[in-house]
Amino acid sequence: MESFVKVFNEFEIQLLVLLSFTLQLFLFFAGNLRRSSSNRLLRLSLWAAYLGADLAAVYALGYLSRHQQTQQLVFFWAPFLLIHLGGQDTITAFALEDNNLWLRHLLNLVTQVTLALYVFWKSIGRHNNTELLISGTFAFVAGMIKYGERTWSLKFGSITSLESSAAHRYRKEPPQGTASDVAPFVGDALESMPSVLDAFSKRTLREPLRGFVNTIDDCDQMIRMVRLQLGMMYDDLYTKAPVLRTRTGVILRCISEASVIVAFALFHVSEKQRYSKADIAITYSLFVGCFFLDVCSMFIPMMSPWTWAWLKAHKCHALARLSLFVFYCDIGYPKMKLRWPNSVGQYNFHSWRLSTDSDLQPRTCTQHIMILLRKLFVDLFRVEQKKLFWLSKILDTEFTDVDIMILEGVAEELTDLLSSELDNAKEWTHMAALLSWLQGHFVLDFGMGIIRMHYVTETYLRKYASDSDMKANAGLMEVCRKLSEYMMYLLVTHPSILPLSISAEAALDGFRTLEQADMYSAGLDPSKETLEELARMWTRLLLYAAGKSHPGMHAALLSGGGELITFAWLLMVHYGVGNSGIIEIQLTNKDLAQQVNLGRFYAFCVPPEQQSDPFFGKQRARNPVTGG
């Protein structure tokens, strides 16, 4: 052990520099994966690498400033540590909060640059090698530029920058006719990005977004355009894309890359015999790694439709074709794989009730684990079950692929809401009784209504899972289950995005009476029409929740692979529906006084004869329907 510690102490700085470089490689390639992935292991690894990369580089700079380096080459690595602190083009912020702390990063920039200068200043008198010192100076310039790019990008993505008139970054419109080379939705997406930024900045839009009317009748084009815009917003919030779209950013990037090339040339011709071969090899590795990442980084801006439009405007046809190729390939914004969102979270209330309902049996490994842990903590240590809710969030939450039927259903349901001029209460021929019962629960608390409807849906789907007629509609059954479990997932993991009156834990803990839910689920007949109405009910609940959600939450959720509710929210923004638009969406038309108001849609219109629900009537005096 003593020998191991001795060897580690001898090569500590070498190991730290290699660790810092390895983490940068991981961040570059893995950082681009999270844009369309909600994988927990990937997110945890990125979080550890994001924090560890800065920690390793800062610690290594501190090490260099404390130790005397007379014969070693390690002083030359200080600029590379600044380059590493500058981060990668694919990930500047792990979460939206990192952007809001850009001033702290600016302070770190000043501190670490000063520290690196101090390391160089100490080494000037000990290393009489002009080429090496000049080479380090050029590398130092590249390091300061890289670190400055990261701080600048964080400032661009901060809430303060978004809420200020920062939309000028999009004000230059793409040239007319460029969209015809790819698809109409690309040009519409680019033209309406200033308004999309306004929506994310919590500014109320007074009219539908520009350019969207061209694709309003094409569901596939609508979906692709909204997904593309979510991808571009992710780039602006969590990568260096907004900096690299500016003239100053491009010039600084060219200076940085030219400085690295000059630094490498001077280092290669300099006298290096006095230094150890291991240190020389590490230095060459740092240069090669820097070149490799810079070359790969050149393709990042080429993936953006902004680059393609800019090249078309400036008649750079060869580069525009290259940008178009990268745009279409799998590493960019593939036309057939615009994965926003790529997956949806799933949470089944069945898992939470396993320990209290003896009629339910565990179906998965995580459910068996939850039962064992509950028995251990609740029975042995006398811990209240509701205090284990955090554990259920981790073990009982799963992710599944987004069904294209869900995305099309969201777009079609919103179109139906906008195009409907008459009372659509008669449409709910199979769900009228269930809707009449649930409306009171939704008014009392949206979360309680979600839980009850989820329970009814799960009971209904399990009851008729083996029915021959229902098997023919397996796709619809899967859509209903995914939407039901997704709304439960939002309730338990992202409750702040829903219009709740009480906490998710309190709503789950308060769900005790199942007789009425069983009765209403038994009243649903096994038919395709019932499944279609059930899917529509869940879709409208999703639209209602999206319309009431806060734009800042959607900006934060983009860092985790995107959410279905964010897709629904931005789609509604295009139509001017929701709190960010000019048309308010309410849950029901139960309060007849609200029907005289203009500019309002109802997710559910209940016939007057069904508005005398006994449960709701008892609560009417204290809980009038206010639309959420």
XYZ file of C-alpha atoms in Angstrom:
628
model
C 0.000 0.000 0.000
C 2.831 2.383 0.814
C 4.411 1.667 -2.574
C 1.120 2.348 -4.315
C 0.692 5.667 -2.492
C 4.276 6.613 -3.364
C 3.726 5.894 -7.062
C 0.422 7.785 -7.000
C 2.017 10.832 -5.394
C 4.823 10.754 -7.954
C 2.448 10.706 -10.934
C -0.479 12.549 -9.371
C -0.507 15.490 -11.762
C -0.148 13.236 -14.813
C -3.123 11.158 -13.676
C -5.206 14.272 -12.996
C -4.552 15.715 -16.455
C -5.389 12.410 -18.162
C -8.536 12.108 -16.048
C -9.580 15.621 -17.039
C -9.063 14.843 -20.723
C -10.942 11.524 -20.466
C -13.916 13.246 -18.864
C -13.958 15.805 -21.683
C -14.084 13.011 -24.260
C -16.999 11.422 -22.429
C -18.861 14.729 -22.114
C -18.471 15.485 -25.814
C -19.995 12.236 -27.046
C -22.405 11.461 -24.203
C -23.546 15.080 -23.989
C -25.143 14.802 -27.413
C -26.932 11.572 -26.474
C -28.998 13.049 -23.675
C -30.851 15.403 -26.029
C -33.174 12.509 -26.897
C -32.657 10.073 -24.031
C -34.158 9.807 -20.561
C -31.907 6.917 -19.535
C -31.166 7.256 -15.827
C -27.723 5.692 -16.009
C -26.704 8.088 -18.793
C -28.025 11.064 -16.853
C -26.254 9.983 -13.666
C -22.999 9.417 -15.556
C -23.243 12.816 -17.225
C -23.936 14.506 -13.908
C -20.887 12.868 -12.325
C -18.678 13.674 -15.339
C -19.969 17.260 -15.569
C -19.085 17.965 -11.944
C -15.946 15.809 -11.949
C -14.462 17.453 -15.047
C -14.430 20.890 -13.437
C -13.222 19.475 -10.139
C -10.318 17.594 -11.740
C -9.173 20.595 -13.816
C -9.410 23.046 -10.913
C -7.584 20.687 -8.562
C -4.847 20.112 -11.144
C -4.330 23.863 -11.568
C -4.106 24.216 -7.807
C -1.552 21.407 -7.718
C 0.581 23.138 -10.343
C 0.488 26.415 -8.425
C 1.662 24.759 -5.192
C 4.508 22.578 -6.468
C 7.823 23.632 -7.985
C 8.247 22.262 -11.504
C 11.868 22.656 -12.564
C 12.550 19.784 -14.947
C 9.053 18.553 -15.624
C 6.854 19.558 -18.532
C 3.732 19.746 -16.422
C 3.692 23.568 -16.298
C 2.854 23.415 -20.018
C -0.448 21.646 -19.206
C -2.011 24.647 -17.462
C -3.464 26.057 -20.738
C -4.938 22.651 -21.572
C -6.688 22.630 -18.213
C -8.256 25.971 -19.166
C -9.372 24.402 -22.467
C -10.943 21.564 -20.478
C -12.696 24.045 -18.190
C -14.151 25.593 -21.325
C -16.198 22.434 -21.766
C -17.551 20.881 -24.936
C -19.869 22.222 -27.592
C -22.430 19.479 -26.883
C -22.968 20.350 -23.211
C -22.345 23.644 -21.455
C -25.025 23.267 -18.770
C -26.299 20.102 -17.151
C -29.465 21.786 -15.886
C -31.124 25.154 -16.345
C -29.842 26.239 -12.927
C -26.276 26.113 -14.268
C -27.179 28.809 -16.782
C -28.604 31.006 -14.059
C -25.265 30.775 -12.220
C -23.286 32.163 -15.145
C -21.888 34.979 -12.989
C -20.323 32.375 -10.723
C -18.701 30.777 -13.768
C -17.444 34.210 -14.808
C -15.800 34.576 -11.407
C -14.309 31.098 -11.790
C -13.008 32.124 -15.215
C -11.143 35.088 -13.740
C -9.824 32.986 -10.851
C -8.603 30.041 -12.932
C -7.051 32.228 -15.642
C -5.179 34.136 -12.932
C -4.017 30.861 -11.420
C -2.823 29.565 -14.797
C -0.965 32.818 -15.399
C 0.703 32.407 -12.031
C 1.847 28.890 -12.961
C 3.327 30.222 -16.202
C 4.984 33.152 -14.495
C 6.707 30.816 -12.022
C 8.020 28.704 -14.895
C 9.493 31.469 -17.055
C 12.791 31.612 -15.209
C 13.176 27.831 -14.933
C 12.540 26.869 -18.531
C 14.926 28.599 -20.940
C 13.055 27.315 -23.958
C 11.644 30.151 -26.049
C 9.678 27.939 -28.444
C 8.071 26.093 -25.566
C 7.067 29.278 -23.740
C 5.654 30.849 -26.916
C 3.825 27.607 -27.670
C 2.304 27.675 -24.188
C 1.256 31.293 -24.734
C -0.721 30.374 -27.852
C -2.296 27.457 -26.015
C -3.112 29.871 -23.221
C -5.014 32.100 -25.689
C -7.039 29.106 -26.872
C -7.819 28.166 -23.273
C -9.115 31.631 -22.374
C -11.304 31.729 -25.491
C -12.742 28.276 -24.791
C -13.531 29.145 -21.198
C -15.039 32.459 -22.315
C -17.255 30.655 -24.838
C -18.699 28.491 -22.104
C -19.463 31.444 -19.817
C -21.011 33.345 -22.721
C -23.185 30.336 -23.602
C -24.360 30.002 -20.005
C -25.364 33.664 -20.024
C -27.327 33.166 -23.253
C -29.260 30.292 -21.681
C -30.052 31.981 -18.371
C -33.604 32.894 -17.430
C -32.604 36.555 -17.189
C -31.283 36.512 -20.753
C -34.399 34.743 -22.007
C -36.746 37.171 -20.279
C -34.843 40.181 -21.584
C -35.237 40.960 -25.260
C -32.875 38.181 -26.256
C -34.921 37.114 -29.259
C -32.712 39.318 -31.457
C -30.582 36.197 -31.953
C -33.382 34.944 -34.229
C -34.505 38.190 -35.812
C -32.604 37.673 -39.054
C -35.044 35.702 -41.145
C -33.868 32.839 -43.355
C -33.869 33.556 -47.093
C -37.090 32.959 -48.958
C -37.327 29.662 -50.784
C -34.697 27.805 -48.786
C -37.293 25.556 -47.156
C -38.312 24.116 -50.501
C -34.988 22.285 -50.643
C -35.894 20.191 -47.599
C -39.456 20.427 -46.295
C -41.918 23.232 -45.569
C -41.794 22.574 -41.823
C -38.093 23.525 -41.688
C -38.668 27.018 -43.030
C -41.729 27.489 -40.818
C -39.757 26.335 -37.786
C -36.966 28.835 -38.444
C -39.324 31.746 -39.096
C -41.357 31.191 -35.927
C -38.403 30.683 -33.547
C -38.531 34.299 -32.211
C -42.088 33.654 -31.020
C -41.094 30.268 -29.608
C -38.402 32.012 -27.592
C -41.006 34.526 -26.415
C -43.171 31.644 -25.211
C -40.283 30.039 -23.297
C -39.538 33.492 -21.872
C -43.045 33.676 -20.345
C -44.183 36.424 -22.692
C -47.836 36.124 -23.696
C -48.350 35.777 -27.435
C -51.119 37.894 -28.918
C -51.474 35.955 -32.161
C -50.710 32.460 -33.512
C -47.100 31.907 -34.475
C -45.963 33.107 -37.876
C -45.581 30.473 -40.562
C -47.605 27.828 -38.774
C -50.715 28.387 -40.858
C -48.904 26.860 -43.817
C -48.795 23.435 -42.169
C -51.905 23.489 -40.000
C -53.695 20.898 -42.125
C -50.801 18.440 -42.158
C -50.514 16.525 -38.886
C -47.163 14.986 -39.795
C -45.684 18.379 -40.698
C -46.978 19.895 -37.458
C -45.365 17.190 -35.342
C -42.034 17.462 -37.149
C -41.939 21.232 -36.897
C -42.633 21.305 -33.155
C -40.056 18.586 -32.543
C -37.478 20.487 -34.577
C -38.132 23.669 -32.603
C -37.741 21.819 -29.308
C -34.398 20.537 -30.552
C -33.259 24.046 -31.442
C -34.371 25.363 -28.043
C -32.365 22.607 -26.371
C -29.305 23.693 -28.335
C -29.734 27.305 -27.265
C -30.189 26.437 -23.597
C -27.653 23.666 -23.037
C -24.955 23.886 -25.739
C -22.685 26.503 -27.321
C -24.955 26.863 -30.342
C -26.103 30.468 -29.647
C -22.491 31.649 -29.345
C -21.361 29.890 -32.512
C -24.176 31.557 -34.466
C -22.747 35.010 -33.803
C -20.053 36.669 -35.896
C -17.932 37.295 -32.798
C -18.279 33.669 -31.728
C -17.145 32.382 -35.129
C -14.136 34.720 -35.175
C -13.092 33.703 -31.668
C -13.452 30.021 -32.547
C -11.200 30.490 -35.579
C -8.615 32.281 -33.437
C -8.773 29.510 -30.867
C -8.236 26.716 -33.374
C -5.446 28.635 -35.138
C -3.741 29.186 -31.773
C -3.800 25.466 -31.014
C -2.247 24.683 -34.410
C 0.539 27.237 -33.900
C 1.099 25.981 -30.352
C 1.463 22.408 -31.606
C 3.908 23.416 -34.361
C 6.117 25.329 -31.928
C 6.006 22.515 -29.393
C 6.957 19.950 -32.024
C 10.108 21.842 -33.065
C 11.128 22.856 -29.541
C 13.923 21.238 -27.511
C 12.365 18.458 -25.419
C 15.255 16.145 -24.471
C 15.388 17.421 -20.894
C 11.813 16.311 -20.222
C 10.607 12.782 -19.497
C 9.202 10.714 -22.322
C 6.015 10.107 -20.357
C 5.354 13.845 -20.035
C 6.113 14.397 -23.729
C 3.727 11.582 -24.672
C 0.989 13.056 -22.477
C 1.475 16.489 -24.049
C 1.214 15.065 -27.558
C -1.905 13.197 -26.456
C -3.426 16.443 -25.224
C -2.703 18.125 -28.553
C -4.083 15.205 -30.573
C -7.150 15.059 -28.367
C -7.679 18.785 -28.772
C -7.424 18.487 -32.578
C -9.801 15.523 -32.586
C -12.441 17.303 -30.516
C -12.101 20.483 -32.584
C -12.613 18.563 -35.819
C -15.646 16.788 -34.380
C -16.951 20.112 -33.047
C -16.941 21.522 -36.569
C -19.822 19.187 -37.412
C -21.953 20.319 -34.460
C -22.974 23.675 -35.994
C -23.421 21.909 -39.339
C -26.211 19.855 -37.760
C -28.291 22.951 -37.144
C -30.832 24.171 -39.712
C -29.650 27.704 -38.903
C -26.255 26.921 -40.454
C -27.832 25.465 -43.552
C -30.072 28.537 -43.995
C -27.134 30.914 -43.444
C -25.000 29.099 -46.004
C -27.850 29.174 -48.516
C -28.267 32.908 -47.959
C -24.563 33.506 -48.645
C -24.500 31.308 -51.780
C -22.115 28.758 -50.218
C -23.742 25.905 -52.086
C -21.086 23.250 -51.465
C -21.072 23.852 -47.710
C -24.861 24.102 -47.721
C -25.070 20.640 -49.300
C -22.688 19.324 -46.627
C -24.819 20.919 -43.923
C -27.930 19.411 -45.490
C -26.295 15.974 -45.489
C -25.368 16.245 -41.807
C -28.816 17.652 -41.079
C -30.443 14.536 -42.497
C -28.060 11.913 -41.128
C -28.537 10.144 -37.827
C -26.167 12.392 -35.869
C -28.075 15.584 -36.615
C -31.796 16.307 -36.869
C -32.831 13.230 -38.916
C -36.046 13.826 -40.823
C -37.498 10.500 -39.772
C -36.121 10.521 -36.231
C -36.961 13.893 -34.733
C -37.052 12.417 -31.251
C -38.710 15.108 -29.163
C -39.859 13.455 -27.052
C -38.265 10.053 -27.552
C -39.761 8.342 -24.498
C -42.415 8.914 -21.867
C -42.259 8.160 -18.170
C -44.640 5.610 -16.708
C -45.876 5.240 -13.121
C -48.534 2.703 -12.167
C -50.554 3.236 -8.983
C -50.813 -0.541 -8.813
C -47.243 -0.634 -7.484
C -47.896 1.857 -4.678
C -50.972 -0.057 -3.459
C -49.310 -3.479 -3.394
C -48.487 -3.325 0.287
C -51.995 -2.260 1.341
C -54.147 -4.353 -1.011
C -53.846 -8.104 -0.646
C -55.784 -8.655 -3.887
C -52.979 -7.216 -5.965
C -49.969 -9.306 -6.930
C -46.505 -8.014 -7.879
C -45.731 -8.306 -11.570
C -42.189 -6.993 -11.895
C -38.862 -7.316 -10.091
C -39.023 -3.722 -8.822
C -42.454 -4.353 -7.342
C -41.073 -7.343 -5.405
C -38.222 -5.120 -4.179
C -40.680 -2.426 -3.074
C -42.706 -4.975 -1.096
C -39.581 -6.229 0.682
C -38.409 -2.710 1.496
C -41.825 -1.693 2.759
C -42.006 -4.732 4.996
C -38.515 -3.947 6.276
C -39.118 -0.259 7.022
C -42.831 -0.251 7.850
C -43.125 -3.458 9.843
C -39.676 -3.643 11.410
C -38.666 -0.010 11.857
C -42.221 1.401 12.091
C -41.667 3.942 9.318
C -44.821 5.495 7.875
C -45.526 4.242 4.384
C -45.925 7.743 2.939
C -42.334 8.504 3.956
C -41.195 5.835 1.483
C -42.815 7.630 -1.416
C -39.424 8.863 -2.650
C -38.336 5.239 -2.996
C -41.411 4.428 -5.036
C -40.559 7.299 -7.400
C -37.207 5.672 -8.129
C -38.173 2.004 -8.336
C -41.680 2.199 -9.771
C -40.950 4.759 -12.507
C -40.195 3.359 -15.947
C -39.766 4.764 -19.452
C -41.201 3.541 -22.715
C -41.048 4.646 -26.337
C -43.448 7.318 -27.516
C -46.206 5.909 -29.678
C -46.720 7.932 -32.859
C -50.446 7.437 -32.281
C -50.083 9.503 -29.097
C -48.402 12.417 -30.873
C -50.922 12.329 -33.690
C -53.736 12.114 -31.145
C -52.468 15.238 -29.359
C -52.335 17.191 -32.629
C -55.705 15.940 -33.831
C -57.434 16.551 -30.493
C -56.162 20.120 -30.353
C -57.346 20.675 -33.927
C -60.769 19.300 -32.978
C -60.992 21.667 -30.028
C -60.207 24.628 -32.252
C -62.521 23.645 -35.085
C -65.497 22.702 -32.906
C -68.176 25.401 -33.010
C -70.973 23.484 -31.286
C -71.341 21.953 -27.860
C -69.485 18.641 -28.121
C -71.049 17.035 -25.033
C -72.862 14.419 -27.089
C -69.519 13.060 -28.301
C -68.899 11.346 -24.951
C -71.527 8.676 -25.479
C -69.573 5.955 -23.673
C -67.872 8.103 -21.022
C -70.712 10.408 -19.954
C -71.352 8.719 -16.588
C -67.641 8.437 -15.768
C -67.036 12.053 -16.798
C -69.925 13.257 -14.668
C -68.487 11.453 -11.631
C -64.893 12.542 -12.217
C -65.535 16.241 -12.778
C -66.071 16.898 -9.079
C -62.787 15.191 -8.181
C -60.912 17.197 -10.795
C -62.344 20.443 -9.466
C -61.390 19.617 -5.875
C -57.866 18.711 -6.962
C -56.509 17.868 -10.394
C -54.174 15.268 -8.887
C -57.020 13.436 -7.146
C -58.905 13.320 -10.422
C -55.854 11.923 -12.220
C -55.463 9.181 -9.611
C -59.106 8.106 -9.820
C -59.203 8.106 -13.589
C -55.914 6.200 -13.667
C -57.382 3.582 -11.337
C -60.513 3.271 -13.497
C -58.390 2.960 -16.641
C -56.093 0.290 -15.182
C -59.028 -1.698 -13.797
C -60.845 -1.520 -17.118
C -57.809 -2.521 -19.202
C -56.897 -5.432 -16.919
C -60.483 -6.658 -16.841
C -60.782 -6.904 -20.608
C -57.163 -7.709 -21.455
C -58.097 -11.214 -22.606
C -61.316 -10.211 -24.398
C -61.175 -11.250 -28.050
C -62.740 -8.017 -29.308
C -60.338 -5.921 -27.256
C -57.301 -7.820 -28.510
C -58.114 -6.535 -31.960
C -57.603 -3.006 -30.575
C -54.331 -3.697 -28.767
C -52.824 -0.489 -30.131
C -55.574 1.659 -28.645
C -55.305 -0.173 -25.331
C -51.581 0.541 -25.255
C -52.181 4.234 -25.997
C -54.686 4.462 -23.131
C -52.293 2.735 -20.732
C -49.333 4.887 -21.739
C -51.280 8.133 -21.368
C -52.731 7.028 -18.037
C -49.377 6.037 -16.582
C -47.699 9.117 -18.071
C -50.066 11.485 -16.282
C -49.373 9.560 -13.073
C -45.659 9.876 -13.794
C -46.014 13.650 -14.066
C -47.980 13.679 -10.824
C -45.314 11.856 -8.815
C -42.112 13.138 -10.469
C -42.988 16.611 -11.863
C -45.969 17.767 -9.779
C -45.040 21.435 -10.159
C -45.943 21.299 -13.852
C -49.541 20.282 -13.072
C -52.326 22.552 -11.709
C -52.520 20.863 -8.299
C -54.219 22.023 -5.118
C -52.474 19.577 -2.794
C -49.201 17.663 -2.970
C -48.896 14.445 -4.946
C -48.021 12.526 -1.754
C -51.163 13.781 -0.028
C -53.310 12.883 -3.033
C -51.923 9.345 -3.192
C -52.180 8.876 0.543
C -55.775 10.135 0.530
C -56.969 7.699 -2.121
C -58.771 5.082 -0.076
C -62.302 4.630 -1.480
C -62.341 2.275 -4.452
C -65.989 1.172 -4.590
C -67.152 4.032 -6.817
C -64.135 3.686 -9.082
C -64.788 -0.046 -9.486
C -68.435 0.671 -10.225
C -67.693 3.164 -12.970
C -64.971 0.996 -14.528
C -67.426 -1.914 -14.600
C -69.891 0.311 -16.456
C -67.522 0.759 -19.412
C -68.252 -1.660 -22.226
C -65.389 -3.439 -24.037
C -65.477 -1.764 -27.450
C -63.291 0.197 -29.807
C -65.479 3.274 -29.355
C -64.963 3.189 -25.572
C -61.193 2.922 -25.995
C -61.192 5.817 -28.435
C -63.104 8.032 -26.003
C -60.857 6.956 -23.135
C -57.752 7.893 -25.145
C -59.357 11.220 -26.056
C -60.156 11.945 -22.404
C -56.538 11.388 -21.376
C -55.317 13.488 -24.313
C -57.566 16.376 -23.316
C -56.398 16.146 -19.722
C -52.838 16.367 -21.051
C -53.748 19.430 -23.134
C -55.453 21.088 -20.178
C -52.432 20.487 -17.937
C -50.071 21.716 -20.662
C -52.117 24.886 -21.099
C -51.867 25.646 -17.374
C -48.156 24.829 -17.077
C -45.293 27.261 -16.501
C -42.930 27.868 -19.461
C -39.850 27.776 -17.221
C -40.629 24.184 -16.291
C -40.587 23.152 -19.951
C -37.214 24.816 -20.472
C -35.858 22.843 -17.507
C -37.368 19.547 -18.697
C -35.584 19.774 -22.053
C -32.332 18.822 -20.330
C -33.684 15.361 -19.517
C -34.655 14.262 -23.022
C -37.881 16.243 -23.289
C -41.414 15.498 -22.126
C -44.654 14.776 -23.940
C -46.351 17.606 -22.049
C -43.713 20.022 -23.398
C -44.509 18.891 -26.930
C -48.223 19.430 -26.249
C -47.552 22.848 -24.679
C -45.514 24.152 -27.634
C -48.077 22.795 -30.089
C -50.769 24.738 -28.200
C -48.569 27.839 -28.226
C -48.544 27.703 -32.016
C -52.333 27.863 -31.989
C -52.411 30.580 -29.332
C -54.080 28.254 -26.809
C -53.225 28.124 -23.101
C -51.882 30.585 -20.574
C -49.144 31.621 -23.034
C -51.674 32.416 -25.760
C -54.843 34.376 -26.297
C -57.300 31.499 -25.837
C -57.735 30.076 -22.364
C -58.521 26.407 -21.898
C -60.781 25.334 -19.015
C -61.446 21.848 -17.756
C -65.273 21.731 -17.970
C -68.261 23.934 -18.676
C -69.780 23.082 -15.297
C -69.939 26.702 -14.205
C -72.570 28.030 -16.616
C -71.594 31.608 -15.826
C -68.323 31.076 -17.659
C -70.047 30.213 -20.922
C -70.661 33.874 -21.720
C -66.931 34.581 -21.752
C -65.158 34.640 -25.092
C -61.749 33.259 -25.940
C -62.102 30.068 -23.907
C -62.194 26.357 -24.750
C -63.389 23.534 -22.539
C -61.592 20.206 -22.455
C -64.876 18.534 -21.487
C -68.383 19.855 -22.139
C -70.884 18.114 -19.875
C -74.607 18.172 -20.788
C -76.735 20.226 -18.337
C -78.747 17.176 -17.307
C -75.520 15.493 -16.170
C -74.311 18.452 -14.118
C -76.357 17.468 -11.055
C -73.835 14.927 -9.842
C -74.520 14.267 -6.109
C -70.844 14.393 -5.164
C -70.260 17.662 -6.976
C -73.475 19.225 -5.701
C -72.283 18.871 -2.111
C -69.095 20.747 -2.923
C -70.544 23.404 -5.245
C -70.969 26.058 -2.587
C -67.356 25.764 -1.454
C -65.623 24.763 -4.698
C -67.084 26.430 -7.774
C -65.461 25.420 -11.019
C -62.836 27.925 -11.921
C -61.178 25.996 -14.680
C -58.202 24.772 -12.689
